mmCIF file of C-alpha atoms in Angstrom:
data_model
loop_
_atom_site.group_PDB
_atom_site.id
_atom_site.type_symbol
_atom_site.label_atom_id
_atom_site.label_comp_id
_atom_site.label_asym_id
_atom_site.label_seq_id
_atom_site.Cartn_x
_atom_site.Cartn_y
_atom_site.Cartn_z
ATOM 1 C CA UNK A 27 6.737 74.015 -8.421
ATOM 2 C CA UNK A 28 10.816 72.483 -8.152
ATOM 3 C CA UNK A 29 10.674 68.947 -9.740
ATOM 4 C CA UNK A 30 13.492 66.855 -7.939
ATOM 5 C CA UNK A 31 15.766 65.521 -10.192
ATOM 6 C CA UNK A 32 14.705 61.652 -9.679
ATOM 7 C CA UNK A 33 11.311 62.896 -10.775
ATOM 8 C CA UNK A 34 9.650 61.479 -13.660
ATOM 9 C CA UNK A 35 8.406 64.477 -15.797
ATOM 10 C CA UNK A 36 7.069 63.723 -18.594
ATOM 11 C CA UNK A 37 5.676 65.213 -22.245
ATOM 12 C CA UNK A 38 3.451 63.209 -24.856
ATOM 13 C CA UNK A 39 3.533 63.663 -28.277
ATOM 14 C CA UNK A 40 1.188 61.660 -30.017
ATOM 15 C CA UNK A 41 0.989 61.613 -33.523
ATOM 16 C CA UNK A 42 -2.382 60.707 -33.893
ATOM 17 C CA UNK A 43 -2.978 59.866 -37.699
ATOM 18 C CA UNK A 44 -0.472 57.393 -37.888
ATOM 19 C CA UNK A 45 -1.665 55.813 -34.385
ATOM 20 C CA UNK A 46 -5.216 55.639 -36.069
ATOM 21 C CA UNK A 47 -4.192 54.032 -39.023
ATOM 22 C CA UNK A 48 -2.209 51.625 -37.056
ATOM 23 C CA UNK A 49 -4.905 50.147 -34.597
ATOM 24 C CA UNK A 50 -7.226 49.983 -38.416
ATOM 25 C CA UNK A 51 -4.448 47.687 -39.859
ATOM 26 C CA UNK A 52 -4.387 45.133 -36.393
ATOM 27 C CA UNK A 53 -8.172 45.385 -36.237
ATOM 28 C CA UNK A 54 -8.154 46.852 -32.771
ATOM 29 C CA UNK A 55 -12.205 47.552 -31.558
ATOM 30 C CA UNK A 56 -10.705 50.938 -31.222
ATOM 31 C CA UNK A 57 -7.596 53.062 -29.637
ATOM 32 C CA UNK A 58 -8.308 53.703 -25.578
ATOM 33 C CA UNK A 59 -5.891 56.643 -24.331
ATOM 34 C CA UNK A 60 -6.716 55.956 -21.018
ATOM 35 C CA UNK A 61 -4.587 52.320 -21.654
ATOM 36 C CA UNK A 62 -1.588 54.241 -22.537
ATOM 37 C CA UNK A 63 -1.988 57.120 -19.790
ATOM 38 C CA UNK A 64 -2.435 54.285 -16.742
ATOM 39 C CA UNK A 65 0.755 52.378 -17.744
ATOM 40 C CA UNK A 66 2.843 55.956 -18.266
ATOM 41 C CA UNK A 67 1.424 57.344 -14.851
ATOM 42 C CA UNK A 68 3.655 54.261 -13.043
ATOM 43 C CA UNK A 69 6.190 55.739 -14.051
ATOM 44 C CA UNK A 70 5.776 59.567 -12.963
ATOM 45 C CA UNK A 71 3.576 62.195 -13.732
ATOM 46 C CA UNK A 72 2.743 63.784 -16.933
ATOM 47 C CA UNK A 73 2.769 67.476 -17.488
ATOM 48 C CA UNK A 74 2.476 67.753 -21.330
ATOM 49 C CA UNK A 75 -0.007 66.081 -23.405
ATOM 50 C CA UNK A 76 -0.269 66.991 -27.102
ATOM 51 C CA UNK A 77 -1.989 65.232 -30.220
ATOM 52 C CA UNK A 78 -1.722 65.930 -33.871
ATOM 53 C CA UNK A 79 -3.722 65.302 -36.636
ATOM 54 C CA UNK A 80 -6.706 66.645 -38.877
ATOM 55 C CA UNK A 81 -9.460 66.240 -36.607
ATOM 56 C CA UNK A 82 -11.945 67.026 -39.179
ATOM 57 C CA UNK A 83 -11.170 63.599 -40.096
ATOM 58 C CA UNK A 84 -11.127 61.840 -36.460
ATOM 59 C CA UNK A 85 -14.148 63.710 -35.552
ATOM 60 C CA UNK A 86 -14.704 60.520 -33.238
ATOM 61 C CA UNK A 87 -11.916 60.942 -30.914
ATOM 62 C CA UNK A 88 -12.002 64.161 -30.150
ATOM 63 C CA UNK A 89 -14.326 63.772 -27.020
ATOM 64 C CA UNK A 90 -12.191 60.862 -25.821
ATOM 65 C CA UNK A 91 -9.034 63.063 -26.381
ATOM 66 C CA UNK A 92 -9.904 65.654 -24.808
ATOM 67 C CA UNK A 93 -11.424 64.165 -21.916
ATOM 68 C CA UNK A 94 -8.109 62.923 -21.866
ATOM 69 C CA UNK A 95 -6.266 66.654 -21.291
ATOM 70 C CA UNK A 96 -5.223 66.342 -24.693
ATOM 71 C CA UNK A 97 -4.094 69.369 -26.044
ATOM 72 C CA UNK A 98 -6.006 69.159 -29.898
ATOM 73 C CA UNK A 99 -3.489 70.472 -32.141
ATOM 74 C CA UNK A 100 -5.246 70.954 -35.779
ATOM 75 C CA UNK A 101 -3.177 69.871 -38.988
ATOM 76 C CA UNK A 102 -5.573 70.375 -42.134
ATOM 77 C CA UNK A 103 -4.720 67.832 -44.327
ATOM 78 C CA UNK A 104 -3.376 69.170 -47.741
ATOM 79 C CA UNK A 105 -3.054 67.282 -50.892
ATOM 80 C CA UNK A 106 0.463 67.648 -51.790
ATOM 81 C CA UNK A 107 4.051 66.030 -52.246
ATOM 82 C CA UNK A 108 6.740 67.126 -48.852
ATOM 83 C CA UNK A 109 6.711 66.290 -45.828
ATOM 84 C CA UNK A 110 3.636 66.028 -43.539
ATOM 85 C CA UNK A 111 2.617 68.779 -41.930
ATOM 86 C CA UNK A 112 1.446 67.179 -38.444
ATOM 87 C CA UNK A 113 4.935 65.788 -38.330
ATOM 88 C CA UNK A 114 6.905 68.784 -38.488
ATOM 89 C CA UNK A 115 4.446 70.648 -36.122
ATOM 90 C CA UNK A 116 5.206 68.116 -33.549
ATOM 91 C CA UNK A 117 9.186 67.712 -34.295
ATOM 92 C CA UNK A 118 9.354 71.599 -33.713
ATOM 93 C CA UNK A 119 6.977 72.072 -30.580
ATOM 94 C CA UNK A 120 9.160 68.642 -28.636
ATOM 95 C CA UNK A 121 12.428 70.062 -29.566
ATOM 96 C CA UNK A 122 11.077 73.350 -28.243
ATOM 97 C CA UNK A 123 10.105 71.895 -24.956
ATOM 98 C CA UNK A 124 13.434 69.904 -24.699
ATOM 99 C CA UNK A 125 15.407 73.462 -24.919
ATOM 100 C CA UNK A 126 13.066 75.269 -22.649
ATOM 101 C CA UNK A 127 11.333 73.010 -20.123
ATOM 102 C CA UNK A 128 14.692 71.911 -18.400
ATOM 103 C CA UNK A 129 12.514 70.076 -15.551
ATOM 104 C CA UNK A 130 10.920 67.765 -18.289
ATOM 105 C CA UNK A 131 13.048 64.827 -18.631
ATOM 106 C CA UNK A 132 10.849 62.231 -20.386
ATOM 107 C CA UNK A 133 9.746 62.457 -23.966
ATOM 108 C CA UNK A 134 6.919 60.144 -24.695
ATOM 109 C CA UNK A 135 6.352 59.879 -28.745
ATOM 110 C CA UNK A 136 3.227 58.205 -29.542
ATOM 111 C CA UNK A 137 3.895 56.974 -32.891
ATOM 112 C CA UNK A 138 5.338 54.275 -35.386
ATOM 113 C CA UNK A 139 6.769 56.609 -37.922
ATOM 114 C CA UNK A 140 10.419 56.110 -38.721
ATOM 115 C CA UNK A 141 10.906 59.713 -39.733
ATOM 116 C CA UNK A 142 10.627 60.346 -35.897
ATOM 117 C CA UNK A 143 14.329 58.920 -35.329
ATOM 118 C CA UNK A 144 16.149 62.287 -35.605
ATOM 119 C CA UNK A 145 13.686 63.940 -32.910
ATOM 120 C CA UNK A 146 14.107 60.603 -30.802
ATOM 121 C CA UNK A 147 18.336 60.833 -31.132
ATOM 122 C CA UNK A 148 18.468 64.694 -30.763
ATOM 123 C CA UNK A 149 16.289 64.308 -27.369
ATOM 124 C CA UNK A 150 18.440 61.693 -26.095
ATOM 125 C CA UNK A 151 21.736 63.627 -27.071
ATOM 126 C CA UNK A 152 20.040 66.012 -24.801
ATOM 127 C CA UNK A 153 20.187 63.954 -21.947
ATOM 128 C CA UNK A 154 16.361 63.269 -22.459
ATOM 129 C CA UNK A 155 14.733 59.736 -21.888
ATOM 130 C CA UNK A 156 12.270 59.070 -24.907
ATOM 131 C CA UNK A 157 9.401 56.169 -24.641
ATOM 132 C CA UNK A 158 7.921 55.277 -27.587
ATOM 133 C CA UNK A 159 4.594 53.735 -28.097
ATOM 134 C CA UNK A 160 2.968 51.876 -30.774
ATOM 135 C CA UNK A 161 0.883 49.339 -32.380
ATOM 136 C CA UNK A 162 2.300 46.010 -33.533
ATOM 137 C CA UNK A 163 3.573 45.829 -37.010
ATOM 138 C CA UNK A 164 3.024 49.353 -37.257
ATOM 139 C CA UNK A 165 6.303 51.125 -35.701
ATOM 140 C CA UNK A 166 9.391 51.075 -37.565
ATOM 141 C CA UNK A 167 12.334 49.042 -36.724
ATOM 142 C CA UNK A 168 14.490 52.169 -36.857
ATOM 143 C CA UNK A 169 12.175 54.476 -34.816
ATOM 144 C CA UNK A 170 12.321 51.539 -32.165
ATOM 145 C CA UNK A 171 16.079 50.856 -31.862
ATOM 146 C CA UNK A 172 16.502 54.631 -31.032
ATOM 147 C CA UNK A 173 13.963 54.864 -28.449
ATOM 148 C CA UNK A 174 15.272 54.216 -24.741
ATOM 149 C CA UNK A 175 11.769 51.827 -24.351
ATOM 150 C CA UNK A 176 9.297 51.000 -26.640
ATOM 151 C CA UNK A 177 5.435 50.493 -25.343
ATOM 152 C CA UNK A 178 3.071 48.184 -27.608
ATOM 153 C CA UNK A 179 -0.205 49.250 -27.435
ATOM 154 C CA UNK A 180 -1.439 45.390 -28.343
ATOM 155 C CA UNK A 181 0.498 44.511 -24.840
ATOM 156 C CA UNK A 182 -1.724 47.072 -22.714
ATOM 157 C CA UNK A 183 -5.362 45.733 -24.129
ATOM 158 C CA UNK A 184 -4.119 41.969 -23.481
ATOM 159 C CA UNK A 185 -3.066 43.282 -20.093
ATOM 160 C CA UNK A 186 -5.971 44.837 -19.352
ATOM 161 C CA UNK A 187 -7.805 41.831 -20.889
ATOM 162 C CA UNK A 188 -6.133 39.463 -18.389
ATOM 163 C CA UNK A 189 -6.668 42.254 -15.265
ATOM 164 C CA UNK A 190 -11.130 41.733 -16.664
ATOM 165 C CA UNK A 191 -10.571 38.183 -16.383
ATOM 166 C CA UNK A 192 -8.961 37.976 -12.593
ATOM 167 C CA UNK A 193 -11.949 40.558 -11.499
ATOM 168 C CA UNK A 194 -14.238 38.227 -12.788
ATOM 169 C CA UNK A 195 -12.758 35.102 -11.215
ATOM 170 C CA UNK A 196 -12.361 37.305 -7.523
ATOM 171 C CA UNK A 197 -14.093 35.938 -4.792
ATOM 172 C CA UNK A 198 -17.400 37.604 -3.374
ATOM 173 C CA UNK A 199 -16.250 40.798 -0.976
ATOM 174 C CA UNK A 200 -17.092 39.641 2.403
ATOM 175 C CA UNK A 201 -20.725 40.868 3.605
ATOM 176 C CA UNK A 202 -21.081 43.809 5.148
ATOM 177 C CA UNK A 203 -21.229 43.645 9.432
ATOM 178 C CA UNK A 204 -25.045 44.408 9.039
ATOM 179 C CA UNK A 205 -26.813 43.460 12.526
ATOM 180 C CA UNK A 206 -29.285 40.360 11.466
ATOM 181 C CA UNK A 207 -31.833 42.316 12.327
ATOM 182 C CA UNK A 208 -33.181 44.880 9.981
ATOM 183 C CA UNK A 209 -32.580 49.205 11.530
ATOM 184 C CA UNK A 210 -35.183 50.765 12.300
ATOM 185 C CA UNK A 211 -34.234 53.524 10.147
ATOM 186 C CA UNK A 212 -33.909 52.480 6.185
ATOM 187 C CA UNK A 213 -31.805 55.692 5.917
ATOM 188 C CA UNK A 214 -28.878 53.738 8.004
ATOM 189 C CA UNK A 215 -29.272 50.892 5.950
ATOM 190 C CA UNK A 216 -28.516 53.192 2.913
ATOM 191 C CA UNK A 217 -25.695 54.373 4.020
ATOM 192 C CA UNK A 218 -24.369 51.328 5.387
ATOM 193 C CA UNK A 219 -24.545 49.523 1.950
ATOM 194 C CA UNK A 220 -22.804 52.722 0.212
ATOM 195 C CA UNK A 221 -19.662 52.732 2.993
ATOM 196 C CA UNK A 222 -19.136 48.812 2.137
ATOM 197 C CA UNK A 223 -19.054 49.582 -1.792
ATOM 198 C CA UNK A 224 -17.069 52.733 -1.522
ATOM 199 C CA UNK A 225 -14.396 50.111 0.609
ATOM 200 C CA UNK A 226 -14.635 47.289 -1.755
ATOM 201 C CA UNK A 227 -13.862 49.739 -4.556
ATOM 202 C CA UNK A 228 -10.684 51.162 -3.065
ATOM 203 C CA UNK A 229 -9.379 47.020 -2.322
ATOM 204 C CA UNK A 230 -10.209 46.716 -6.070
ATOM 205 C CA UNK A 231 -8.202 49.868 -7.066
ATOM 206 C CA UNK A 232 -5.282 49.796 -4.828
ATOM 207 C CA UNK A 233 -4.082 45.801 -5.846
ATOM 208 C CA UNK A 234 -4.543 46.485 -9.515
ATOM 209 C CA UNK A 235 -2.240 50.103 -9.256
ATOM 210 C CA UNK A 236 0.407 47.561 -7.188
ATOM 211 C CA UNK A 237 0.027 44.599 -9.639
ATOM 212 C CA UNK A 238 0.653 47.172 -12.984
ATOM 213 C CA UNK A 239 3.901 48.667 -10.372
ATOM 214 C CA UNK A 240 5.278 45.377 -9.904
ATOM 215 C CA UNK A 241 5.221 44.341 -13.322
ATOM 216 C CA UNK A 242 6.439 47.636 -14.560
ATOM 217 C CA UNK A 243 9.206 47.170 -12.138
ATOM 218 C CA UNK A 244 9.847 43.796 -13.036
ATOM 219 C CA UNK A 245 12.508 43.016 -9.916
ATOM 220 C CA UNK A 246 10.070 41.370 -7.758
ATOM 221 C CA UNK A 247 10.886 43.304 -4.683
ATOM 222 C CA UNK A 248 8.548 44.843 -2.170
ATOM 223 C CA UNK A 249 7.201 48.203 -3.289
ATOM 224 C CA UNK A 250 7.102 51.098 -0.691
ATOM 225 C CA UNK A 251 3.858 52.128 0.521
ATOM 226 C CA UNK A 252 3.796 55.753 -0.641
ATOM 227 C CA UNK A 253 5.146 55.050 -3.809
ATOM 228 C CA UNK A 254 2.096 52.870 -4.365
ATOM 229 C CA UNK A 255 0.115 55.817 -2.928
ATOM 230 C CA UNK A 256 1.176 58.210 -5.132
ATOM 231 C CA UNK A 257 0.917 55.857 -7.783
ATOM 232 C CA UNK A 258 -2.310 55.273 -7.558
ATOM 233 C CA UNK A 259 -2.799 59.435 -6.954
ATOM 234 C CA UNK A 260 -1.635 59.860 -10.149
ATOM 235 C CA UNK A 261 -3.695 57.203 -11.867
ATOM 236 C CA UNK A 262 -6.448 58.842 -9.487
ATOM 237 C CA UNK A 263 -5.887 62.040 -8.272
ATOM 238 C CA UNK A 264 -9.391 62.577 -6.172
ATOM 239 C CA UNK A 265 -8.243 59.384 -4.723
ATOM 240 C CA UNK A 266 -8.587 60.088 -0.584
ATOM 241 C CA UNK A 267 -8.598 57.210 1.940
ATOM 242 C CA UNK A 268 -10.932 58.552 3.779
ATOM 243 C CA UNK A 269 -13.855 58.701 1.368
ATOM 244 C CA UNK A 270 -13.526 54.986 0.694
ATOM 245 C CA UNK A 271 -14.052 54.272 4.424
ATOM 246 C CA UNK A 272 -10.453 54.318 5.897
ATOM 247 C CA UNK A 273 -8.941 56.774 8.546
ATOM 248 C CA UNK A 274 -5.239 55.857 6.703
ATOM 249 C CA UNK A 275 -4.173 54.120 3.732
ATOM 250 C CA UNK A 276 -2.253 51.981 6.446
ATOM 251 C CA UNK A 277 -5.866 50.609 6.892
ATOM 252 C CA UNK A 278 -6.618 49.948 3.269
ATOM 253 C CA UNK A 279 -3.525 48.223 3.405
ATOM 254 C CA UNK A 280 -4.039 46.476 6.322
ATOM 255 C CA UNK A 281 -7.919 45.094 4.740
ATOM 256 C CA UNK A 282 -5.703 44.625 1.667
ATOM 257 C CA UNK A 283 -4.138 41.975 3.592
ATOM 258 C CA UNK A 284 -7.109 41.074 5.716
ATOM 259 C CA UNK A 285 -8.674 39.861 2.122
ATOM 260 C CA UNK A 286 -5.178 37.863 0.884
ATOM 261 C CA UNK A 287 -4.277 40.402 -1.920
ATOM 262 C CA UNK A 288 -1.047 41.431 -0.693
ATOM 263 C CA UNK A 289 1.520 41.248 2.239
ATOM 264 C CA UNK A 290 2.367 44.096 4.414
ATOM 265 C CA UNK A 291 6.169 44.242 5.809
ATOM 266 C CA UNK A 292 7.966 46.933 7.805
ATOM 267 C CA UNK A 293 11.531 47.845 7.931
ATOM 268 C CA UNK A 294 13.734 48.803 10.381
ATOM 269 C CA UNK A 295 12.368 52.707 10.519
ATOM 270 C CA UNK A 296 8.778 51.729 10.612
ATOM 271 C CA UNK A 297 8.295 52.328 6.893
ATOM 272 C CA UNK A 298 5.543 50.334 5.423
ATOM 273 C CA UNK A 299 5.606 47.847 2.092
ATOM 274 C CA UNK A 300 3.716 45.783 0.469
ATOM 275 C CA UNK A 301 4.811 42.874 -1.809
ATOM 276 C CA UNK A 302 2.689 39.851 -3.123
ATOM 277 C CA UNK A 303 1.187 37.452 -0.866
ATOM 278 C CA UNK A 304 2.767 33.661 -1.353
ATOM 279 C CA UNK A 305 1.730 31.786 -4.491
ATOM 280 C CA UNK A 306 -0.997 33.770 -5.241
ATOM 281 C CA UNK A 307 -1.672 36.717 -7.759
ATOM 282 C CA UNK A 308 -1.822 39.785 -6.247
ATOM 283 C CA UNK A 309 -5.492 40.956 -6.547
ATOM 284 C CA UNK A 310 -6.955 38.111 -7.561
ATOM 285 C CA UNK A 311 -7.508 36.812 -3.809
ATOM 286 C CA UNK A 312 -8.101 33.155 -4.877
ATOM 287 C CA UNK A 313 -6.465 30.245 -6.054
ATOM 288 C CA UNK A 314 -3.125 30.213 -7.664
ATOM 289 C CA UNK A 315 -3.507 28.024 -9.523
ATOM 290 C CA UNK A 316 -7.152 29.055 -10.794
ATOM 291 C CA UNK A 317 -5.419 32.872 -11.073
ATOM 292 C CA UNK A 318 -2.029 32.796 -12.518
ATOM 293 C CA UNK A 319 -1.493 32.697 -16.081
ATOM 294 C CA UNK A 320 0.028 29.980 -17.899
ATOM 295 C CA UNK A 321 2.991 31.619 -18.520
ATOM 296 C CA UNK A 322 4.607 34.236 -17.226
ATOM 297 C CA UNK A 323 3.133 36.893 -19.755
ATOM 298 C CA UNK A 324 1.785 39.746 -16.979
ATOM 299 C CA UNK A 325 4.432 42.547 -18.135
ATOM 300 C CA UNK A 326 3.784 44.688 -21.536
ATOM 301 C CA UNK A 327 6.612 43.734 -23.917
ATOM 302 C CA UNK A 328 9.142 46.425 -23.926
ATOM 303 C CA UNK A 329 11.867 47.018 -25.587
ATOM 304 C CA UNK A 330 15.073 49.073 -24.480
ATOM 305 C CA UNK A 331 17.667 50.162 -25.862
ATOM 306 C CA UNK A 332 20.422 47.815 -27.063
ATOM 307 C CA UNK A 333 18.612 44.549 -26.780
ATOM 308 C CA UNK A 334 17.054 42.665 -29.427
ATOM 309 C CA UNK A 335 13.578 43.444 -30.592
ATOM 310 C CA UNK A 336 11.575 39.978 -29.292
ATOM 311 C CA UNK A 337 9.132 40.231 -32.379
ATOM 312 C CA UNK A 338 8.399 37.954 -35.516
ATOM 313 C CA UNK A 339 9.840 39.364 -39.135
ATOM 314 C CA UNK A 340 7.631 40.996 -40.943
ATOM 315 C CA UNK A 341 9.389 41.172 -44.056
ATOM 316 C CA UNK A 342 9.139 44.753 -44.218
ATOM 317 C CA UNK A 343 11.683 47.539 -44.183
ATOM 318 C CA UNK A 344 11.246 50.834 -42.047
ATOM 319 C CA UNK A 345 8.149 51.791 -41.965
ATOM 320 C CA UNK A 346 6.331 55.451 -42.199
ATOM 321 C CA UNK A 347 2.869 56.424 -41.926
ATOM 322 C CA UNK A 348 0.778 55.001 -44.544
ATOM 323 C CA UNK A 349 3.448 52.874 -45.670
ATOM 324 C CA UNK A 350 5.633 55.495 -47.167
ATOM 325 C CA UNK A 351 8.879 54.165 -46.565
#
């Protein structure tokens, strides 16, 4: 299928040793994919996904991986001096992609080793964007002063953190329209109950997919109503308004709105958007000042190219995997 130029396409490398060792170091419960995946998927849609490393020894996150769509490339590990094997393998199969695959235009390395800066500058001298991602302390200054963004993957579990937390505070859905007196037949009742969840769960998904777009954005304009819907396809793809109880997704908008998560605006064609409701946090559907954080600390920290790196010193020089340079 043509990809239209202003189409995000992108390819993940992920180098997954190094990310392993990382998220060991910061004491991370463990590395969730799926973090990394939901943020990218804003941003377009993903058509390469490959990860590196000798999975004899990360027999743990294979399932997760692959589940994933991960394509498991093995690296045995051998005991000797050069340069590492699962490196080179991945260097070669991007730069391969990047000569060949003219309709991907997004390089996403997963991966805090500095020796990935010659890949990163020979993608972008190929007119290639290139997103790097990361755990803190990990990535090398180098590898993220070349990238054109730079993902933390300590930003995405406070994120998702704070995302738990404004669930939690949400107010009770409405109850359902049930008559106040019991059907006759149990069977209606049934189904009744399951069409009110199925709807509750697609006013749950939708404000969280807008509240992740408008901090990815970060302009905080209105966001068009498709592009949220094929955000959230992406994110979702068996996602269908009409399962969860709508005839549109004008109507999940429109009980979007109904509930105080969001407010819906037309322009002068008719075209729908949504943007946030007044002094309120989108999804949370309660009180501002219960909902909002502190401080305004909802976006990831990124960095992009040419602007200072907002992080404290470490002390430490560039930094490879394991610490070897």
């Amino acid at each position: 299928m043509a990809t239209s130029p202003d189409v995000t396409s992108m390819a993940l490398f992920c180098d997954f040793e190094n990310v392993a060792l990382g998220v060991r170091e910061t004491h991370h419960e463990k590395f969730d994919i799926k973090l990394v995946l939901e943020r990218l998927l804003l941003k377009g849609s993903i058509v390469v996904k490959k990860a590196y490393c000798d999975w004899e020894r990360y027999k743990g996150f294979k399932a997760q991986m692959h589940e994933a769509s991960f394509e498991l490339i093995e690296i045995p590990h051998v005991r000797q001096s050069g340069k590492n094997s699962a490196d080179i393998r991945l260097v070669v199969d991007a730069l391969h992609l990047c000569y060949t695959k003219s309709h991907v235009n997004t390089f996403v390395i997963i991966s805090g080793d500095s020796d990935f800066s010659p890949l990163v500058s020979k993608l972008r001298e190929n007119n290639k964007q290139v997103i790097g991602e990361g755990v803190k302390e990990s990535p090398s200054d180098l590898l993220i002063a070349n990238c054109d963004e730079f993902i933390f993957y300590d930003d995405l579990v406070r994120e998702s953190g704070r995302q738990s937390s404004r669930r939690e505070a949400r107010p009770p859905a409405p109850p359902s329209r049930r008559p106040s007196q019991p059907s006759a037949n149990p069977e209606d009742d049934r189904r009744r109950d399951e069409a009110d969840n199925r709807k509750n769960k697609a006013v749950e998904l939708a404000p969280q997919t807008f509240e992740a777009l408008y901090s990815e954005r970060g302009d905080g304009g209105k966001i068009w109503a498709s592009v949220l819907k094929e955000a959230i396809k992406r994110r979702k793809p068996d996602f269908s308004e009409s399962y969860y109880g709508f005839r549109s997704f004008g109507g999940l908008l429109e009980e979007m709105q109904a509930r105080g998560f969001l407010k819906m605006g037309r322009d002068e064609k008719s075209n729908a958007f949504v943007f946030r409701s007044a002094g309120s946090e989108s999804g949370s559907g309660g009180n501002a000042a219960t909902d909002a954080p502190a401080a305004p600390e909802v976006l990831p920290v990124v960095h992009r190219a040419g602007e200072p790196e907002a992080r404290e010193p470490r002390g430490r020089g560039a930094r490879s995997r394991g610490g070897r340079r």
